[in-house]
Every structure is written in structure tokens, then in C-alpha cells.
Short mmCIF file of C-alpha atoms and ligand atoms in Angstrom, two decimals:
data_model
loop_
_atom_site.label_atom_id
_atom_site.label_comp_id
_atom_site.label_asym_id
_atom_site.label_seq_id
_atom_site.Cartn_x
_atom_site.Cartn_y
_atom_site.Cartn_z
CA UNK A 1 293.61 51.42 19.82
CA UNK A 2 292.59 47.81 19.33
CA UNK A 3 294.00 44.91 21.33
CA UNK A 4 293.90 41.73 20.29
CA UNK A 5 291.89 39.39 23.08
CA UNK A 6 293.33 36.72 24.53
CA UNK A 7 296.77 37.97 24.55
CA UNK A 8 299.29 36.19 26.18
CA UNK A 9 300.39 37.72 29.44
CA UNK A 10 304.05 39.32 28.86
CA UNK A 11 304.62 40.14 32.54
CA UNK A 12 301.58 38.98 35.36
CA UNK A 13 299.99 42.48 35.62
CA UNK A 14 299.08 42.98 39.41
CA UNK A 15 295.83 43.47 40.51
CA UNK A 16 296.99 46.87 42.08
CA UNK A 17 298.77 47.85 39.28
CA UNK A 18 295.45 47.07 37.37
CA UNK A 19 293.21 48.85 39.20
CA UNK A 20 295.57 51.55 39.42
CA UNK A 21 295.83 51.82 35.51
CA UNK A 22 292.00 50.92 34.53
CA UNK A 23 291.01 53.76 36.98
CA UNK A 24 293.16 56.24 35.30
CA UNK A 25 292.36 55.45 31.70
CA UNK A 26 295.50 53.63 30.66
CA UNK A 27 294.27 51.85 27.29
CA UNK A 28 297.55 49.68 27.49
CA UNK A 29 296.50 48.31 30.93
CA UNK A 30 292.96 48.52 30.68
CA UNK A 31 293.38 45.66 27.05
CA UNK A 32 295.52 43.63 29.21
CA UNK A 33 292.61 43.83 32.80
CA UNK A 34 290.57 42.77 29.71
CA UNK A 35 292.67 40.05 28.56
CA UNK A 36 292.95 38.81 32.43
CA UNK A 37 289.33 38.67 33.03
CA UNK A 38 288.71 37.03 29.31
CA UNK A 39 291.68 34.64 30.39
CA UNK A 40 290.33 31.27 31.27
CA UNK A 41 293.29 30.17 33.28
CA UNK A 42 292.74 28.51 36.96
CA UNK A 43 295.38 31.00 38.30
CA UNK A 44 293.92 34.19 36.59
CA UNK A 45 290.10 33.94 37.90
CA UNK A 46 290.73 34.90 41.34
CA UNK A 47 292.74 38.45 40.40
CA UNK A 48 290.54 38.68 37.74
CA UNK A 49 287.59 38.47 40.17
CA UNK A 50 289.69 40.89 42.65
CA UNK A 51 290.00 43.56 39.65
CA UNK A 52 286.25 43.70 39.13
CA UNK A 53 285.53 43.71 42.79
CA UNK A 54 287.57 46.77 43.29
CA UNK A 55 286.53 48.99 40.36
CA UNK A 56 282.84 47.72 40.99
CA UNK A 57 282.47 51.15 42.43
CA UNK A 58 283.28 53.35 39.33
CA UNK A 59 281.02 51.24 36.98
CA UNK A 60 277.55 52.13 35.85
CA UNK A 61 278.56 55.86 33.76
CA UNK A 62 278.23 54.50 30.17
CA UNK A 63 274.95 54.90 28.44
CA UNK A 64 274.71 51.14 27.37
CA UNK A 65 273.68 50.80 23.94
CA UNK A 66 273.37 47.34 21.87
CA UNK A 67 272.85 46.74 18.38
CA UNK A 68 271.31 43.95 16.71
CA UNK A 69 270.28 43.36 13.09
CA UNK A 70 270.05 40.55 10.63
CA UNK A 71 273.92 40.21 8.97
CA UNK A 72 274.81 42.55 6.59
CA UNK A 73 272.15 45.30 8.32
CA UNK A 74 275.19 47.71 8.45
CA UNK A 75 275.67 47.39 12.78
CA UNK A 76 279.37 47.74 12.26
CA UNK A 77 278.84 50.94 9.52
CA UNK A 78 276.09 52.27 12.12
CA UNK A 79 278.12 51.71 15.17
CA UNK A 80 281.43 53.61 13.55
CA UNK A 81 279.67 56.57 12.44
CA UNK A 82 277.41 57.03 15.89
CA UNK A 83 280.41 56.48 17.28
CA UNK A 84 282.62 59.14 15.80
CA UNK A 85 279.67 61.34 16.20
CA UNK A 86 279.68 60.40 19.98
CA UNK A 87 283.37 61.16 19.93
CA UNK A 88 283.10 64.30 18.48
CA UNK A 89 280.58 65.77 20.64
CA UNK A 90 283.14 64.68 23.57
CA UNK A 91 282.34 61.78 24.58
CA UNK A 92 284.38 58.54 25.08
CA UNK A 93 283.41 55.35 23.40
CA UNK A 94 283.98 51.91 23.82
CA UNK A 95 282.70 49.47 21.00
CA UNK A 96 282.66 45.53 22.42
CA UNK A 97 280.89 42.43 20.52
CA UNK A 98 278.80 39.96 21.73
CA UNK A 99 279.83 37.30 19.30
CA UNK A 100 279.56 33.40 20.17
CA UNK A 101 279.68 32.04 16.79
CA UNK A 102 283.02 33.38 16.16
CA UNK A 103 285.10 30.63 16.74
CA UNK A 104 283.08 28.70 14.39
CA UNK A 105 282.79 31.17 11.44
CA UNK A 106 286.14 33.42 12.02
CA UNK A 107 286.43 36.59 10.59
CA UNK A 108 283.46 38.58 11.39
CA UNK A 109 285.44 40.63 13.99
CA UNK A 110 288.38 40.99 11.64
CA UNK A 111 285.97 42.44 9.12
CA UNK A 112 284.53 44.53 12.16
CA UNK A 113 287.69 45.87 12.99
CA UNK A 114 288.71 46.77 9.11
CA UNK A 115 285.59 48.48 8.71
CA UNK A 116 285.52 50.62 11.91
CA UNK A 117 289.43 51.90 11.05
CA UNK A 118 288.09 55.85 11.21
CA UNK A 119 286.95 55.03 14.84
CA UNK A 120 289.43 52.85 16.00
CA UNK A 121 291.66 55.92 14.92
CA UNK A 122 289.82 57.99 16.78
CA UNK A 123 291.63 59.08 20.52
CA UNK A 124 288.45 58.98 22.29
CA UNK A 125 287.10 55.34 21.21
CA UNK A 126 288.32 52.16 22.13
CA UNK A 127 287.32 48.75 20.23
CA UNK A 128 288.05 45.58 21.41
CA UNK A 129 286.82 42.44 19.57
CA UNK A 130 284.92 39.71 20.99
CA UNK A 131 285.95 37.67 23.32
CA UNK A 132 287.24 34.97 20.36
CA UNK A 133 286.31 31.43 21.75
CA UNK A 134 283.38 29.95 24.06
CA UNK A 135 280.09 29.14 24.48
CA UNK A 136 277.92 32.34 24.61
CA UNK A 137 277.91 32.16 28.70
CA UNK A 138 281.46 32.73 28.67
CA UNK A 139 281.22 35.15 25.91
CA UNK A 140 278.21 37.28 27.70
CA UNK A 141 280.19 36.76 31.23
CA UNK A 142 283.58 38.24 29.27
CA UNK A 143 281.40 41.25 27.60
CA UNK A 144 279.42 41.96 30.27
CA UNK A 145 282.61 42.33 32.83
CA UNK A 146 284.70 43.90 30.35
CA UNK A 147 282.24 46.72 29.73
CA UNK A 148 282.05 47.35 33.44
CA UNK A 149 286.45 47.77 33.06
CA UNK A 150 285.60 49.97 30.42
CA UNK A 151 283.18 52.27 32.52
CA UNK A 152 286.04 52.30 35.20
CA UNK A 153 288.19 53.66 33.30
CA UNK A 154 285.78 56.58 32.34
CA UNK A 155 284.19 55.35 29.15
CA UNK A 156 281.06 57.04 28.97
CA UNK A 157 278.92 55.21 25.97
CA UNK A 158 279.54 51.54 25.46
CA UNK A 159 278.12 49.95 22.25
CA UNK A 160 277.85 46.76 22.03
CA UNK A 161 277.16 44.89 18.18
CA UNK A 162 275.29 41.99 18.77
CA UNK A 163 277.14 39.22 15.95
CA UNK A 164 275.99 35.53 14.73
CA UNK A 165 272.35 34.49 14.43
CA UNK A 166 271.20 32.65 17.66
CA UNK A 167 271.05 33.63 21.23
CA UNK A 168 273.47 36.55 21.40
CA UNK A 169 270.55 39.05 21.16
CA UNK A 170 269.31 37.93 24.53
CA UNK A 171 272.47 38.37 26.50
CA UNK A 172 273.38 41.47 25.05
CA UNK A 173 269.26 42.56 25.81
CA UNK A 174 270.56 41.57 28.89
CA UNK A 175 273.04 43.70 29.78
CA UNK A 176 272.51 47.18 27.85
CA UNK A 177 270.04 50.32 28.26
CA UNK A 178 268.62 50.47 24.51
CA UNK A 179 268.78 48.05 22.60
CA UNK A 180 268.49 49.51 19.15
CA UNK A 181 267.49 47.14 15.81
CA UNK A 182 268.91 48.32 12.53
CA UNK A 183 266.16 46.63 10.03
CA UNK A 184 266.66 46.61 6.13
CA UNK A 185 264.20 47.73 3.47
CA UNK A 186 262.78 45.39 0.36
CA UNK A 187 263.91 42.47 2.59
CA UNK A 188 260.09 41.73 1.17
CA UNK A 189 258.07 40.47 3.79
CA UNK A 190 260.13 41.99 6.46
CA UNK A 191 259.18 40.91 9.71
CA UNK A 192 260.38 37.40 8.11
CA UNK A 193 263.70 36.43 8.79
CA UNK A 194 263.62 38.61 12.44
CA UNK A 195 262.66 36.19 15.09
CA UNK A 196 259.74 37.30 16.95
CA UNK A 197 261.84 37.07 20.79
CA UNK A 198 264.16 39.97 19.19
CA UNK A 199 261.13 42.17 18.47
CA UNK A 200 260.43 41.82 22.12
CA UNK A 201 263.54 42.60 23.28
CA UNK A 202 264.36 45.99 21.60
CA UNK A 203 263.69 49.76 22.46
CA UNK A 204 264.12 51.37 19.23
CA UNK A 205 264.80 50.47 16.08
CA UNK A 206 265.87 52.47 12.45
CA UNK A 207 265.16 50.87 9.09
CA UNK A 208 269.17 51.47 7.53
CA UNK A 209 270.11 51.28 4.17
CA UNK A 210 268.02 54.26 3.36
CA UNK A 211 269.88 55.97 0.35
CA UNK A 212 270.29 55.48 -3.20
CA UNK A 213 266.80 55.61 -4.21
CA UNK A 214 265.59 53.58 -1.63
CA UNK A 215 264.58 56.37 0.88
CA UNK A 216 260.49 55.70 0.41
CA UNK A 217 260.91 51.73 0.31
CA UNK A 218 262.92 52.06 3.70
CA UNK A 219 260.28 54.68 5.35
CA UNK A 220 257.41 52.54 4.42
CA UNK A 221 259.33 49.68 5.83
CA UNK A 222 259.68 51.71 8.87
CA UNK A 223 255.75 52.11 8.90
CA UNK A 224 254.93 48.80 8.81
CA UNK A 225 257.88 47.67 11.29
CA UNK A 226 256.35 50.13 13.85
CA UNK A 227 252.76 48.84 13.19
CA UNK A 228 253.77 45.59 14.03
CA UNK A 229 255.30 46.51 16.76
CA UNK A 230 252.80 47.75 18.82
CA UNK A 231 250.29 45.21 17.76
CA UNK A 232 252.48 42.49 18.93
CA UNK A 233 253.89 44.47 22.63
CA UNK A 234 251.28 46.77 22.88
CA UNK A 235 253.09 50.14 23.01
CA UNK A 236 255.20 52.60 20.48
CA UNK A 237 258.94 52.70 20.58
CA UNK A 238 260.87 54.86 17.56
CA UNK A 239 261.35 53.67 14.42
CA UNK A 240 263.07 55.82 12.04
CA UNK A 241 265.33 55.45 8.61
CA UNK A 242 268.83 56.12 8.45
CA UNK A 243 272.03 55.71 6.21
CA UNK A 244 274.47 54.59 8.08
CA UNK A 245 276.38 54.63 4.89
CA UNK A 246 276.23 58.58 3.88
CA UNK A 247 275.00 59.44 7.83
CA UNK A 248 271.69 61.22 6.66
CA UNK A 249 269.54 60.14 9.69
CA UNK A 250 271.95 59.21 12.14
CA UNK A 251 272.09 61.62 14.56
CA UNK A 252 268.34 61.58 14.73
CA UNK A 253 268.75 57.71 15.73
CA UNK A 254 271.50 57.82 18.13
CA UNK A 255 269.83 61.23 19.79
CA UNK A 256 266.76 58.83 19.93
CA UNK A 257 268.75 56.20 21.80
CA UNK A 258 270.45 58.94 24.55
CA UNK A 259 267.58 60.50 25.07
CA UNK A 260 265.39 57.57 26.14
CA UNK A 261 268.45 56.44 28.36
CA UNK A 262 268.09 60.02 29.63
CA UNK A 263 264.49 60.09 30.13
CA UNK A 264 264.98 56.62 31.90
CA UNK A 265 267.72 57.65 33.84
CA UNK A 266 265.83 60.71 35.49
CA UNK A 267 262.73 58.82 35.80
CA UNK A 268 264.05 56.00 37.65
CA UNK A 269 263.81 53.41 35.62
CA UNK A 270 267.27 52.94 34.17
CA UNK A 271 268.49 52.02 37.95
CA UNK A 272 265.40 49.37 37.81
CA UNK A 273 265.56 48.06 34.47
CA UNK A 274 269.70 47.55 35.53
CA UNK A 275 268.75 45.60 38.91
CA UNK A 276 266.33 43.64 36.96
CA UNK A 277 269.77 42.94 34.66
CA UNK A 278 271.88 42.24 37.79
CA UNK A 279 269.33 39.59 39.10
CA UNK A 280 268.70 38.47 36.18
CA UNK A 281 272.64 37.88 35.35
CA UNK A 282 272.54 36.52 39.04
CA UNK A 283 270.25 34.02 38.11
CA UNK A 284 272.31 32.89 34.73
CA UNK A 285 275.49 32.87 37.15
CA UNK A 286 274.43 30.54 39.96
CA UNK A 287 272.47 28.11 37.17
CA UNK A 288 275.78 28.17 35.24
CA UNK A 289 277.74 26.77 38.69
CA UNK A 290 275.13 24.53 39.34
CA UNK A 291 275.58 22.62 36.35
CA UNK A 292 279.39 23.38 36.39
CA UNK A 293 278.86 21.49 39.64
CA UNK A 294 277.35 18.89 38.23
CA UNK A 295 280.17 17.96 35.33
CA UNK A 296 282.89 18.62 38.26
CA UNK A 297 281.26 15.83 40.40
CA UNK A 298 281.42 12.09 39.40
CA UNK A 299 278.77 10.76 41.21
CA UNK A 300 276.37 13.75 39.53
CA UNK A 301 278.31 13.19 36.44
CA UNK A 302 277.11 9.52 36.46
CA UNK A 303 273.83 10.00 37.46
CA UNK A 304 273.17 12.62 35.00
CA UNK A 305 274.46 10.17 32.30
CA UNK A 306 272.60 7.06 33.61
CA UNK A 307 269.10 9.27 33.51
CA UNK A 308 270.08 10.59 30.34
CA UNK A 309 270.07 6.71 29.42
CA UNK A 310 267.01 5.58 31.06
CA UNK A 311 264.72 8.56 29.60
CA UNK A 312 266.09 7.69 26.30
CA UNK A 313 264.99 4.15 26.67
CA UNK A 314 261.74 5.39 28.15
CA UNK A 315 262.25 3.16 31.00
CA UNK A 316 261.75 6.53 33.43
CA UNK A 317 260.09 10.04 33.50
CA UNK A 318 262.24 12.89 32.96
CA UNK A 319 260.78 14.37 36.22
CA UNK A 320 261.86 11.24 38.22
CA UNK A 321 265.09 11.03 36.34
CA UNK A 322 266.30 14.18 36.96
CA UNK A 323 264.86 13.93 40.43
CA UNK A 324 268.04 11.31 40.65
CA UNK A 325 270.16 13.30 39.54
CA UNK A 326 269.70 16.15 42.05
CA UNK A 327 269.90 13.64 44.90
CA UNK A 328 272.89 12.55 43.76
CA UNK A 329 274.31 16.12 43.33
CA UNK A 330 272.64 16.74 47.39
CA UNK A 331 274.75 13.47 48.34
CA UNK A 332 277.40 14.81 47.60
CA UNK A 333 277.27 18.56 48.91
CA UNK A 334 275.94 17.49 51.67
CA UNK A 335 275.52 13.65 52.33
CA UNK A 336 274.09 13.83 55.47
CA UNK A 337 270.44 15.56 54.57
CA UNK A 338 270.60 14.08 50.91
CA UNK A 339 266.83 12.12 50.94
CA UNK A 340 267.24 8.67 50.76
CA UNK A 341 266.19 6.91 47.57
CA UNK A 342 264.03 3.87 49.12
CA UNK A 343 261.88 7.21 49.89
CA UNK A 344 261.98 7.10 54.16
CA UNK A 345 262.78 10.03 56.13
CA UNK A 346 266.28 11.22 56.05
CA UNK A 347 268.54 9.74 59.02
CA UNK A 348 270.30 12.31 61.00
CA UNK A 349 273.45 11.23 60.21
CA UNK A 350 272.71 7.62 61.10
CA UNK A 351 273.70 7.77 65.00
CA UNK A 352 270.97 8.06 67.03
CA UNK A 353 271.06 6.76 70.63
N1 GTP B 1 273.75 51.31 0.84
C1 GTP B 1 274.08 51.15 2.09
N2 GTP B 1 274.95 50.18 2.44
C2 GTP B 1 275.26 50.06 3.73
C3 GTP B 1 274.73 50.87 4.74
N3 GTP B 1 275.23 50.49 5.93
C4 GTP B 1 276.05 49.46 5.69
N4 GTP B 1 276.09 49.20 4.36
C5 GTP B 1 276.88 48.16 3.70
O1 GTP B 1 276.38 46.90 4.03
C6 GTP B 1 277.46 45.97 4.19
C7 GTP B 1 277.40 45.36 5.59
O2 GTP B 1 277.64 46.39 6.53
P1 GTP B 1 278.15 46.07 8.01
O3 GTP B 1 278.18 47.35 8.73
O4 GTP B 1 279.35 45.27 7.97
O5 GTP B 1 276.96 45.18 8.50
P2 GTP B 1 276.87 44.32 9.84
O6 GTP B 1 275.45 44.31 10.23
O7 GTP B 1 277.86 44.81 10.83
O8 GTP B 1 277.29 42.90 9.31
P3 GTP B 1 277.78 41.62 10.17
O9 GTP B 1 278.65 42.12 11.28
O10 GTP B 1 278.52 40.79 9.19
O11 GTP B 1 276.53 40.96 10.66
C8 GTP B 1 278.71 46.74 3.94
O12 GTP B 1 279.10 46.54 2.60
C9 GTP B 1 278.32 48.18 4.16
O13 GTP B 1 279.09 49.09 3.41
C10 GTP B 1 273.79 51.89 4.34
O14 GTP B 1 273.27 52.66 5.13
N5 GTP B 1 273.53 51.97 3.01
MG1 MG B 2 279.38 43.81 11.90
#
């Protein structure tokens, strides 16, 4: 059930025979769409582009869910048994990772994968590490498009486990429905080592790691988590106690997660929170090329690194340096209406009569 990412392409799989086998559930040809759109290769972004384009249509079925949590929360533990519960009850689940530190600290997926071995056994789940390399664009991009592949090909809950301290929880905030926190008890003064931008972000959240005597400590924990919650955003979102360990309190979570996806899909407001995501990812995309732009173009490249010079030698503003830059980047696109530096209005093309 799991495939490795990155795998090296055996045979070129065509984009028809792609589509073809995403949209009828294939797992073998759905891990290797994945491993084409993860692929980094000049010659694999256009099909891999085409692939997307053409499923684009059957996307959008999954009830997104992300998890996030301080390391060690028990996401992978949670993930596995909501899963299997998902499974049982008929549905088909796809665990992905959001994991940009991976590269860096190896191993976390591995351990992932080894700990989710009842799910990945499981007919009706489908796992598939992180994307294994990359700055966390890339990774969001890759996790993001293949969870789309994975709704083409009739997955119906995707849950994504947020992994590595750092920006991750954003783009995973980004691109899911809930976005559920597993908290621990008698981490002391709790709200501590949770940055304040992840409270923000989630929809629900479950103090784990209640069991073993520590059912009160994690409740009360669970008190004072939703307290300051709605103190600091202003309104209540569930926060409840589980053991993702023995599964007492599980399936109270995960029916809390569905059934606010539920309630926001009827209402309305799970097609606008998922434009909101689209323009948002729009946004991300274009700023990405921009800059991509920018390293792909010597004259930009030079400008950027001769303001990058000059601000660091306070000889000019940041404003006015990266004003430079941009003209030089405009010079380039388009060097007829790029503003001339000495500040006059901008020949047409030099050539007047
Ligand atoms: N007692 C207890 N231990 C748990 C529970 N859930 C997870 N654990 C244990 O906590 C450890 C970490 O669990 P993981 O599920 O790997 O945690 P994680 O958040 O995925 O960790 P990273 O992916 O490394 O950030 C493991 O040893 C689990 O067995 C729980 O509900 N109760
Ligand atoms: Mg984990």
C-alpha cells in the first residue's frame, strides 16, 4: 500500500494512461501520477501539469482533515486509528504528510510509516510519505496536488499530519477543511511551546494522551486550552480528550471533525473557505514565479544582489533598493515600458517622428 516517493520512472507512464488509471482507482498508477507530479524533472512538469488539469474535475470529494501537534503528540497514533475507524465504517482513506524538514532530520516518515502498519494494511487506506526533499513550497505544491490525485481516484477522507516545527502548519491550514490540534497534558504551562499563529489556525482540537491515570490532568488541560481559545479568537471550537493509544475518545474526535465539515459543507461555507484556499494558493503560486523569475534572469539576478549590497552598507533604503530591482526585472519582461532610472517619462520605444 505504500510507495516510496520519488521513484524512479520504470517505463514514462502516459498522461492518458494516467488519467485513465488515477480515475479508476489503480493504487499502482495512482503512486507513480504521484511520483510524476512530485518529480522535479524539466520534461515531467508539463504531463504532470496535463494529469492534474484533466482529473481537476473529479477533485474536491475528500473531507480534508490536517493534523498538527507538538512532536511526540501521537498525530501518527491518532491518524492510524481514525483512520481504520474511517475505513471500517466504509470509507476510503488517504494519509499524506506535510513534512519540509525531512530532508534535514530523516526518518520521521520512516517512523510514520512503521507505526501506521495496521492502516497501511488496511485495503481501503492508502499512505504515501512526504514528498522527501524541498523547501516547504515545493513540499505544500507536491501535497496539495497529490491530494487532489488522491480525490480522483475516489478517496473520500484525506488526512494530512502536519511534521517538523516551523511553517508546515500554515500550508497544510492552507489546504484542508479542519484542521484538528492534538495537545498533550502536564506539558505544564501548556499553551507554552504552541506558537500562538497555530492556535489561530485550527478548528478543533483534543488534548491526547489521556489514559493511564492521566484522564483528569488531560480534561483540565482541555479546559484551560478551550478558555484560551476563545479569549484569544473570540469564539468556541471543540476541545475534547482522547487516547489515541487505547482509542477511548476517538470516535468522539474524529465525529467532531466530519461533522463540522458536514455542517460547513451544507451551509456553504466549505465551498468558501476552499476558494479562499484556491486564491490564497493562487497568490503563493504567482509570488513563487515571480521570484523564480527573478533567480532565472541575470540582469534581476544582479540587481537583486547589488541592492542586497548597498542596503547592507546602508548606502540605500530598502524601498529604493528593491524599487531597482523591480525595474530591472520590468526591463527585462518588457524593456520597452520599463521606467527609466534618471526618473523621466518612459520613451515609447525611443522612435518618435
Ligand atoms: N500514553 C499514550 N501514548 C501515546 C498516545 N498516542 C501516542 N502515544 C505515544 O507517543 C509516542 C509518539 O506518538 P506518535 O504518534 O508517533 O506522535 P507524532 O505526533 O506523530 O510524532 P512525530 O511525527 O514524531 O511528531 C509514541 O510512542 C506513541 O505510542 C496516547 O494516546 N497515549
Ligand atoms: Mg508522526
Amino acid at each position: 500500500v505504500n510507495t516510496a516517493p520519488g521513484t524512479p520512472h520504470r517505463h514514462a507512464l502516459s498522461v492518458h494512461d494516467a488519467v485513465a488509471g488515477v480515475l479508476a482507482g489503480d493504487r499502482t498508477v495512482l503512486g507513480r501520477a504521484i511520483s510524476l507530479i512530485e518529480s522535479s524533472r524539466a520534461q515531467d512538469q508539463e504531463p504532470a501539469s496535463e494529469l492534474l488539469h484533466r482529473v481537476l474535475a473529479k477533485t474536491g470529494g475528500a473531507d480534508r482533515v490536517g493534523v498538527t501537534g507538538v512532536p511526540g503528540a501521537g498525530k501518527s497514533t491518532f491518524i492510524e486509528r481514525a483512520g481504520l475507524m474511517a475505513c471500517e465504517a466504509g470509507r476510503r482513506v488517504a494519509v499524506l504528510a506535510v513534512d519540509p524538514s525531512s530532508a534535514v532530520s530523516g526518518g520521521s516518515i520512516l517512523g510514520d510509516r512503521t507505526r501506521m502498519t495496521r492502516l497501511s494494511g488496511h485495503p481501503s487506506a492508502f499512505i504515501r510519505p512526504s514528498p522527501s526533499s524541498g523547501a516547504l513550497g515545493g513540499v505544500a505544491r507536491r501535497t496539495r496536488e497529490t491530494m487532489l490525485l488522491c480525490e480522483a481516484a475516489g478517496f473520500d477522507t484525506v488526512l494530512i499530519e502536519t511534521v517538523g516545527v516551523g511553517q508546515s502548519e500554515a500550508a497544510v491550514a492552507q489546504m484542508c477543511d479542519c484542521f484538528l490540534l492534538l495537545a498533550i497534558p502536564g506539558a505544564g504551562d501548556d499553551l507554552q511551546g504552541m506558537k500562538r499563529g497555530v492556535l489561530e489556525l485550527i478548528d478543533a482540537a483534543a488534548v491526547n494522551k489521556a489514559d493511564a491515570g492521566n484522564e483528569q490532568k488531560a480534561k483540565l488541560a482541555a479546559m484551560e486550552l478551550a478558555g484560551a481559545l476563545h479569549v484569544m479568537r473570540g469564539d468556541s471550537i471543540p476541545v475534547l480528550t482522547c487516547s489515541a493509544l487505547t482509542g477511548a475518545g476517538v470516535a468522539d474526535v474524529w465525529a467532531a471533525v466530519t461533522g463540522r465539515i458536514a455542517e460547513a459543507r451544507a451551509s456553504g461555507e466549505l465551498t468558501r473557505r476552499r476558494h479562499r484556499q484556491e486564491l490564497a494558493w493562487l497568490e503563493t503560486l504567482v509570488a513563487e514565479g515571480l521570484r523564480r523569475v527573478i533567480d532565472e534572469t541575470p540582469a534581476a539576478r544582479a540587481a537583486l544582489a547589488l541592492a542586497e549590497e548597498r542596503v547592507q552598507a546602508g548606502t540605500v533604503t530598502a524601498s529604493a533598493a528593491a524599487r531597482a530591482v523591480l525595474d530591472a526585472v520590468r526591463s527585462q519582461l518588457a524593456p520597452s515600458s520599463a521606467p527609466s532610472r534618471a526618473g523621466s517619462m518612459p520613451s515609447t520605444n525611443g522612435a518618435k517622428p
